[in-house]
XYZ file of C-alpha atoms in Angstrom:
536
model
C 23.645 -10.403 -10.511
C 23.845 -6.628 -8.965
C 27.594 -4.237 -10.435
C 27.040 -2.201 -8.049
C 29.368 -1.078 -5.256
C 28.675 -2.350 -1.634
C 27.566 -0.500 0.889
C 27.556 -0.864 4.544
C 23.770 -2.618 5.809
C 22.643 0.974 8.480
C 23.532 -0.811 11.804
C 27.329 -1.432 10.799
C 27.522 2.849 9.200
C 28.845 5.459 10.826
C 25.415 7.090 11.077
C 23.814 5.244 13.020
C 25.818 5.758 15.941
C 25.842 8.758 15.761
C 21.976 9.136 15.077
C 21.980 6.509 18.367
C 24.123 9.135 20.369
C 21.461 11.992 19.260
C 18.404 10.553 20.175
C 19.795 9.831 23.516
C 21.224 12.115 24.279
C 18.275 14.874 22.049
C 15.481 12.840 19.905
C 14.329 10.646 23.165
C 13.059 14.183 23.960
C 12.196 15.945 21.236
C 8.743 17.424 21.790
C 6.479 18.982 18.228
C 5.284 22.077 20.565
C 8.191 23.627 21.672
C 9.955 23.241 18.505
C 6.738 25.152 16.460
C 7.434 27.448 19.354
C 11.451 28.706 18.576
C 11.037 28.049 14.587
C 7.784 30.327 13.333
C 9.204 28.890 9.438
C 9.533 25.057 10.842
C 6.009 24.403 8.582
C 8.278 25.829 5.206
C 11.313 23.835 6.386
C 9.831 20.344 6.525
C 6.587 21.110 3.025
C 7.860 18.677 0.645
C 6.289 19.815 -3.009
C 6.837 16.859 -5.008
C 4.730 16.012 -8.736
C 1.152 15.539 -6.500
C 1.870 15.806 -3.677
C 2.979 18.498 -0.864
C 3.504 16.231 1.994
C 3.823 18.832 5.409
C 6.920 16.862 7.368
C 6.339 19.058 9.843
C 4.550 17.516 12.382
C 7.296 14.691 12.492
C 9.080 14.270 15.866
C 12.884 15.602 14.032
C 15.575 17.737 13.967
C 17.396 19.664 11.293
C 20.621 17.666 13.525
C 18.091 14.103 12.884
C 17.608 14.987 9.443
C 21.362 15.345 8.358
C 22.035 12.305 10.420
C 19.400 10.533 8.255
C 19.927 12.272 5.218
C 23.777 10.916 5.728
C 22.577 7.353 6.364
C 21.174 6.826 3.617
C 24.733 8.491 1.855
C 26.485 6.093 3.407
C 24.768 3.505 2.727
C 24.567 4.416 -0.979
C 20.260 4.560 -1.537
C 20.560 6.406 -3.975
C 23.038 4.388 -6.025
C 21.207 0.689 -5.323
C 18.174 3.427 -6.398
C 19.735 3.996 -9.458
C 20.634 -0.107 -9.871
C 16.673 -0.296 -10.154
C 15.988 1.693 -13.202
C 19.263 0.259 -14.811
C 17.761 -2.952 -15.223
C 20.066 -4.334 -12.948
C 19.033 -7.168 -10.805
C 18.859 -6.152 -7.469
C 16.482 -9.715 -5.909
C 19.593 -11.438 -5.211
C 17.926 -13.844 -4.186
C 15.028 -14.536 -7.610
C 17.699 -13.823 -9.953
C 15.457 -11.120 -11.532
C 15.525 -7.314 -12.580
C 12.679 -4.655 -10.333
C 11.306 -2.970 -13.906
C 7.392 -2.105 -12.783
C 8.592 1.729 -13.189
C 10.061 -0.027 -16.447
C 5.797 -0.136 -17.401
C 4.943 3.558 -16.502
C 7.808 4.810 -18.411
C 7.180 6.741 -21.821
C 7.755 4.642 -25.033
C 12.081 3.666 -25.721
C 12.786 5.728 -22.010
C 13.256 2.089 -20.097
C 14.232 -1.478 -20.815
C 12.499 -4.010 -21.824
C 10.215 -1.137 -23.602
C 9.383 -2.492 -27.581
C 7.603 -5.341 -25.502
C 5.961 -3.398 -22.176
C 5.095 -1.261 -25.038
C 3.480 -4.174 -27.459
C 1.450 -5.838 -24.315
C 0.093 -1.874 -22.869
C -0.852 -0.966 -26.411
C -3.009 -4.904 -26.433
C -4.180 -3.947 -23.595
C -5.615 -0.949 -23.841
C -6.896 -1.490 -27.822
C -9.023 -4.974 -25.465
C -10.395 -2.173 -22.956
C -11.436 -0.367 -24.975
C -14.075 -2.344 -27.340
C -14.882 -3.942 -23.544
C -15.848 -0.175 -22.413
C -17.793 -0.522 -25.885
C -21.406 -1.181 -24.849
C -23.402 -1.472 -27.434
C -21.242 -3.737 -29.183
C -19.256 -6.270 -26.727
C -22.704 -6.438 -24.335
C -20.282 -6.288 -21.045
C -21.981 -5.163 -17.551
C -19.992 -6.586 -15.806
C -16.319 -7.379 -14.897
C -15.513 -9.679 -11.765
C -11.594 -9.593 -11.434
C -10.372 -12.889 -10.729
C -6.797 -12.820 -8.377
C -5.593 -12.906 -4.965
C -2.575 -10.907 -3.828
C -1.289 -7.712 -5.828
C -3.466 -9.033 -8.760
C -6.907 -8.715 -6.806
C -5.520 -5.129 -3.958
C -3.389 -3.303 -7.121
C -6.223 -2.991 -8.990
C -9.077 -2.516 -6.522
C -8.116 0.216 -4.366
C -7.502 1.909 -7.204
C -11.148 1.233 -9.771
C -12.571 2.044 -5.665
C -10.664 5.510 -5.968
C -11.171 6.587 -9.966
C -14.637 5.220 -9.770
C -16.132 8.609 -10.347
C -14.477 8.456 -13.402
C -15.544 4.997 -14.084
C -18.041 3.820 -17.417
C -20.642 4.174 -16.015
C -22.581 1.165 -17.658
C -20.233 -1.001 -16.301
C -20.008 -2.251 -12.689
C -17.133 -4.106 -11.852
C -16.189 -6.969 -8.911
C -13.305 -8.475 -7.547
C -12.815 -12.100 -5.655
C -10.320 -13.201 -3.797
C -10.734 -15.298 -0.903
C -10.456 -18.828 -1.853
C -14.161 -18.855 0.490
C -16.623 -19.551 -1.912
C -18.952 -16.868 -0.234
C -16.573 -14.223 -1.931
C -17.526 -15.933 -5.355
C -20.992 -16.791 -4.519
C -21.562 -13.281 -3.361
C -20.771 -11.758 -6.754
C -21.941 -13.894 -8.702
C -26.308 -13.783 -7.504
C -25.283 -9.849 -8.520
C -24.330 -10.559 -12.714
C -25.517 -12.545 -15.667
C -24.398 -14.441 -17.608
C -24.531 -13.061 -20.648
C -23.109 -9.822 -20.010
C -20.231 -10.811 -17.848
C -16.509 -11.243 -18.909
C -14.355 -12.474 -16.084
C -10.897 -11.187 -15.770
C -8.641 -14.482 -14.301
C -5.372 -13.066 -12.982
C -2.105 -15.423 -12.163
C 0.949 -15.176 -14.181
C 1.307 -19.245 -13.630
C -2.082 -20.078 -13.833
C -1.745 -21.784 -10.747
C -2.724 -19.451 -8.237
C -4.834 -22.007 -5.909
C -7.123 -19.807 -4.592
C -7.742 -17.830 -8.031
C -8.546 -21.283 -10.003
C -10.266 -21.879 -7.590
C -13.044 -19.692 -8.309
C -12.017 -19.147 -11.789
C -13.156 -22.653 -11.586
C -16.360 -22.418 -9.794
C -17.312 -19.115 -12.391
C -16.083 -21.398 -15.119
C -18.933 -23.914 -13.844
C -21.644 -21.468 -12.736
C -21.753 -19.818 -16.619
C -22.070 -22.876 -18.253
C -25.571 -24.214 -15.649
C -26.305 -20.316 -16.737
C -26.490 -21.372 -20.308
C -22.950 -20.085 -21.273
C -21.870 -20.923 -24.746
C -18.931 -18.188 -25.006
C -15.967 -18.987 -23.099
C -13.440 -17.081 -25.151
C -15.604 -14.578 -25.493
C -16.593 -14.024 -21.310
C -13.654 -14.942 -20.073
C -9.897 -13.331 -19.915
C -6.669 -13.864 -18.640
C -3.792 -12.080 -17.507
C -1.304 -14.872 -17.390
C 2.374 -15.472 -19.377
C 0.968 -20.049 -19.012
C -0.720 -19.620 -22.252
C -1.048 -23.532 -22.871
C -3.187 -23.696 -18.779
C -5.824 -20.552 -20.375
C -5.990 -22.408 -23.597
C -7.012 -25.631 -21.776
C -8.785 -23.928 -19.658
C -11.240 -21.923 -22.640
C -9.709 -19.114 -22.125
C -8.077 -17.681 -25.786
C -7.358 -14.083 -25.524
C -4.476 -13.711 -22.506
C -2.240 -10.783 -21.135
C 1.557 -11.463 -20.063
C 3.813 -9.433 -17.816
C 7.903 -10.320 -16.726
C 9.276 -12.228 -13.429
C 11.144 -8.694 -13.250
C 7.331 -7.793 -11.951
C 6.846 -8.422 -8.075
C 2.400 -8.309 -7.755
C 2.805 -5.450 -5.273
C 4.004 -3.891 -7.836
C 1.844 -5.047 -10.800
C -0.919 -2.092 -10.786
C 0.426 -1.139 -13.511
C 0.580 -4.156 -16.312
C -1.951 -6.317 -17.979
C -3.025 -7.005 -13.456
C -4.701 -3.192 -14.509
C -6.818 -5.134 -17.108
C -9.769 -3.861 -14.479
C -8.765 -0.525 -14.397
C -8.185 0.315 -17.469
C -12.213 -0.673 -18.281
C -13.536 0.839 -15.943
C -11.411 4.317 -16.408
C -10.731 3.886 -20.317
C -6.882 3.621 -22.245
C -6.115 8.019 -21.460
C -7.250 6.589 -18.098
C -5.282 4.143 -17.736
C -1.987 6.280 -19.628
C -2.380 9.044 -17.486
C -2.412 7.096 -13.973
C 1.445 5.782 -15.627
C 2.044 9.022 -16.248
C 1.662 10.141 -12.994
C 3.677 7.372 -11.795
C 6.433 8.024 -14.245
C 6.662 11.576 -12.727
C 6.559 9.833 -9.573
C 9.890 8.161 -10.823
C 11.443 10.738 -11.961
C 11.249 12.642 -8.908
C 13.027 9.889 -7.173
C 15.769 9.730 -9.185
C 16.553 13.261 -9.875
C 15.335 15.006 -6.851
C 17.827 16.138 -4.994
C 17.817 14.346 -1.071
C 17.292 16.698 0.868
C 13.942 17.529 -1.303
C 13.581 14.269 -2.412
C 9.996 13.043 -1.427
C 10.606 9.019 -1.314
C 13.576 8.820 0.214
C 12.386 11.420 3.231
C 9.786 9.313 3.731
C 11.311 6.369 3.863
C 14.671 6.957 6.226
C 11.432 8.863 8.328
C 10.015 5.116 9.131
C 13.530 3.925 9.888
C 14.074 6.121 12.323
C 10.828 6.010 14.268
C 11.225 1.283 13.838
C 14.607 1.840 14.821
C 14.660 3.955 17.024
C 11.822 5.660 18.560
C 11.012 1.749 18.759
C 7.241 2.463 17.163
C 6.013 -0.802 15.948
C 3.358 0.148 13.278
C 2.258 3.126 11.229
C -2.095 4.768 11.236
C -2.636 5.925 7.496
C -6.074 7.629 7.343
C -7.065 8.950 4.152
C -9.670 11.092 4.173
C -11.601 10.248 0.780
C -13.356 7.591 -0.019
C -12.757 6.875 -2.552
C -9.254 5.580 -1.159
C -11.073 2.769 1.014
C -8.279 -0.024 0.011
C -5.244 2.028 0.200
C -4.851 0.746 4.025
C -4.905 -2.571 2.789
C -3.117 -2.162 0.093
C -0.670 -0.984 1.574
C -0.277 -3.375 3.726
C 1.343 -5.692 1.524
C 3.361 -3.299 -0.456
C 4.911 -3.045 2.923
C 4.607 -5.954 5.187
C 5.133 -8.108 2.142
C 8.209 -5.658 0.784
C 10.064 -5.751 4.026
C 8.680 -7.761 6.338
C 12.226 -9.690 6.921
C 14.428 -10.697 9.012
C 17.331 -11.898 7.475
C 19.834 -9.520 5.246
C 20.903 -9.761 1.840
C 23.822 -11.939 2.609
C 21.321 -14.326 4.629
C 22.177 -13.184 8.070
C 20.235 -12.574 10.457
C 19.424 -9.412 11.182
C 19.873 -7.365 14.778
C 17.471 -5.050 13.636
C 14.152 -4.379 13.665
C 12.818 -4.174 10.232
C 8.206 -3.664 8.986
C 6.199 -2.787 10.657
C 2.511 -3.134 10.804
C 1.105 -0.727 8.478
C -3.075 -0.250 8.674
C -5.435 1.881 9.168
C -9.663 3.698 7.459
C -11.508 5.765 6.267
C -11.190 8.768 7.734
C -14.125 9.865 8.997
C -15.489 6.295 10.080
C -12.129 6.099 11.941
C -12.223 8.710 14.571
C -15.124 6.732 16.094
C -13.395 3.501 15.712
C -9.635 3.651 16.874
C -8.986 6.935 16.951
C -9.338 6.836 21.399
C -5.789 4.585 21.414
C -3.588 6.716 19.075
C -4.161 10.299 21.076
C -4.901 8.393 25.175
C -3.126 4.947 24.662
C -0.267 3.750 25.975
C 1.197 3.500 22.341
C 2.835 6.154 20.440
C 1.340 5.704 16.606
C 2.998 7.557 13.911
C 0.025 9.220 11.757
C -0.398 9.106 8.078
C -3.291 11.697 6.876
C -3.894 11.783 3.247
C -6.120 14.756 2.092
C -8.052 15.159 -0.729
C -8.419 18.776 -1.639
C -10.907 19.156 -4.286
C -13.901 16.840 -4.446
C -15.156 15.213 -7.246
C -18.875 15.727 -6.449
C -21.139 18.768 -4.944
C -21.272 19.498 -1.550
C -18.831 21.762 -0.805
C -20.555 21.872 2.640
C -19.516 18.087 3.312
C -16.043 17.838 1.831
C -15.661 21.303 4.460
C -16.703 19.529 7.560
C -14.299 16.594 5.598
C -10.803 18.319 5.312
C -11.898 20.036 8.808
C -11.701 16.419 10.210
C -8.070 16.484 8.527
C -6.393 19.108 10.391
C -7.971 18.860 13.675
C -6.887 15.301 14.199
C -3.185 15.697 13.351
C -3.314 19.391 15.241
C -4.743 17.413 17.932
C -1.953 14.282 18.615
C 0.768 16.853 18.464
C -0.835 19.327 21.071
C -2.501 17.426 23.134
C -3.923 18.884 26.156
C -2.513 19.796 29.875
C -3.768 18.482 32.625
C -4.582 22.056 33.450
C -6.728 22.945 30.541
C -8.813 20.123 30.813
C -9.573 20.718 35.444
C -11.275 24.296 33.629
C -13.522 22.553 30.802
C -16.724 21.568 31.202
C -17.661 17.934 30.249
C -21.483 17.282 29.686
C -21.649 13.398 29.598
C -19.358 13.011 33.110
C -20.622 11.688 36.293
C -21.823 14.778 38.794
C -20.509 13.583 41.916
C -17.437 12.738 40.012
C -13.524 14.786 41.370
C -12.593 17.115 38.972
C -8.950 16.600 39.328
C -9.685 12.509 38.643
C -12.046 13.739 35.011
C -8.998 16.269 34.411
C -6.904 13.518 34.704
C -9.162 10.881 32.262
C -9.573 13.685 29.747
C -6.074 14.406 29.153
C -4.386 14.310 26.581
C -0.543 13.816 26.134
C -0.473 15.273 22.507
C 3.072 15.600 20.232
C 2.134 12.087 18.847
C 3.558 12.294 14.886
C 2.171 12.695 12.310
C 2.894 13.506 8.485
C -0.465 14.733 5.854
C -0.368 14.442 1.786
C -2.055 16.163 0.522
C -2.850 15.657 -2.823
C -5.519 18.773 -5.395
C -7.900 16.317 -6.802
C -7.810 12.447 -6.815
C -7.826 11.468 -10.631
C -4.968 9.079 -12.479
C -2.679 10.947 -12.686
C -2.837 11.897 -8.866
C -3.008 8.519 -7.847
C -0.427 7.217 -9.830
C 2.327 9.816 -8.287
C 0.429 8.567 -5.159
C 1.105 4.837 -5.692
C 4.816 5.588 -6.754
C 5.554 7.334 -3.618
C 4.700 4.411 -1.443
C 6.885 2.042 -3.709
C 9.634 3.963 -3.648
C 9.458 4.503 0.114
C 9.452 1.049 1.075
C 12.235 1.065 -0.755
C 14.690 2.964 0.597
C 13.802 1.728 4.359
C 14.687 -1.443 2.741
C 17.816 -0.546 1.615
C 18.726 0.804 4.820
C 17.677 -2.499 6.280
C 19.934 -4.200 4.060
C 17.426 -6.709 3.266
C 16.038 -8.303 -0.219
C 12.174 -5.742 -0.836
C 11.557 -8.208 -4.105
C 11.027 -11.976 -2.887
C 8.404 -12.998 -0.985
C 9.878 -16.125 0.565
C 7.163 -15.692 3.697
C 4.414 -16.781 2.200
C 5.561 -19.872 0.412
C 5.318 -22.218 3.571
C 1.946 -21.732 5.003
C 0.803 -22.112 1.787
C 3.132 -25.389 0.700
C 1.406 -26.681 4.109
C -2.138 -26.029 3.260
C -1.100 -28.379 0.419
C -0.903 -31.920 2.582
C -3.736 -30.670 5.131
C -6.176 -30.284 1.915
C -6.778 -34.644 1.311
C -5.960 -35.062 5.279
C -9.099 -33.458 5.645
C -10.408 -36.511 3.578
C -8.573 -38.254 4.326
C -9.064 -37.954 8.287
C -4.938 -39.485 7.995
C -3.078 -37.237 11.224
C -0.514 -39.182 11.442
C 3.222 -36.700 11.521
C 0.972 -34.226 12.284
C 1.703 -31.920 15.692
C -1.695 -32.499 18.341
C -3.073 -28.929 17.774
C -3.639 -29.238 14.152
C -4.297 -33.385 14.065
C -7.304 -32.203 17.094
C -8.965 -30.010 15.326
C -8.633 -31.648 11.307
C -10.230 -33.994 13.703
C -12.443 -31.906 15.161
C -13.792 -30.075 11.350
C -14.430 -33.630 10.284
C -16.312 -35.130 13.393
C -19.987 -35.209 11.600
């Protein structure tokens, strides 16, 4: 059990009341344009250098007093003590009685709890990955990862991000949806004799994963395959169930590794096969560097802490209900999807750790797409819509390709969008512009109102020098710790996911009913839909 001292929940703290007063007095009327005009050093003061990540926080709706109060809130609520308890291996996941030690997975040998067993599995997994990567000996040309949730989103996000560094002779595929359209699409692209299937399920009972694994096995046998043990590997703790399936190579992980925090474990096998043992160790090292920053940097320069308190400021004081993440690098195409699980599954809770209903909001909606595609999809709403949505731009200075002009255009667009969100455009400015697409007979004043941008819309820019295993590891760890900070302030357990269970249990009840037609005990809507689905 946790042995750290008890701290007040955020809404019961002195700093919270002071923040409410400050917001009513100054915060709700804060204007970024005025702030920059009055403080030429604002960018310098609100730029943070962390391992592999430079963060510009200056375009956030923050003055010095608000930031000082937010840091006071973190101190009063014991965020640093809670952080230290997590890193020490205390059972901070109180509803499941578990430690939370994904940080131990990327710590150097001997530097964290459970080090010997962690490195034993890591060494074995990476040795296996290297054997697969030797395509002349292994004969493997395609790797199909079968998982769902954290055993799909993390590896898929990382493999796509690091594709430029991947073994070119091996293609990576990811299957997660229980909808068989997903796996049949992949099976049409591969050959049974040169495909390795990675079945990722801690318990080897996950419904979606096992359904797809059985389809893959049946397909492999139908194609004339005769060596399941060579073409299937499992990441699981249920060695017996894997053996009954026909798998004899397994890599395990532990109950103190949550699914959405598991890419650093053997769940990362597809990443290791793609980028090699050295690349995977570099990924771990980057994350560990951010762990050290989170553990050691002073609060005013601690990037995960600052991002976490800003999230609380926006959610609970400004009332912003979502945050948009726009990575300006195509390799990070799955980063928003990965962050959706990381943040909303972690902090989408309505009760405190003691089970008491919360009077304040917790996780907002996380969403996004890569720039510049997103600019032509939903940026209209971000600039001129009725809701204010804090933006997060992720820029990578140096491209992996040789098209310098393309990279310059990409970066210019990312900078311009953040600038436009902040500055906006007044009706007077719009009135003096000409628009070639405007109706020729429209009243100029009416057109100007259509072309006015309110501005003062906040954003954060995270800048990487280049996208490498090390920098990706640091970036993902940054997001993990940010989620921890917000959850600690809200007084919730960020490491369980009971909300995932109810729908799964109901699906198990409904599955046989689709065959039998039994609707007894069902509500009228579900019964009517079930009957409709069974209609011939």
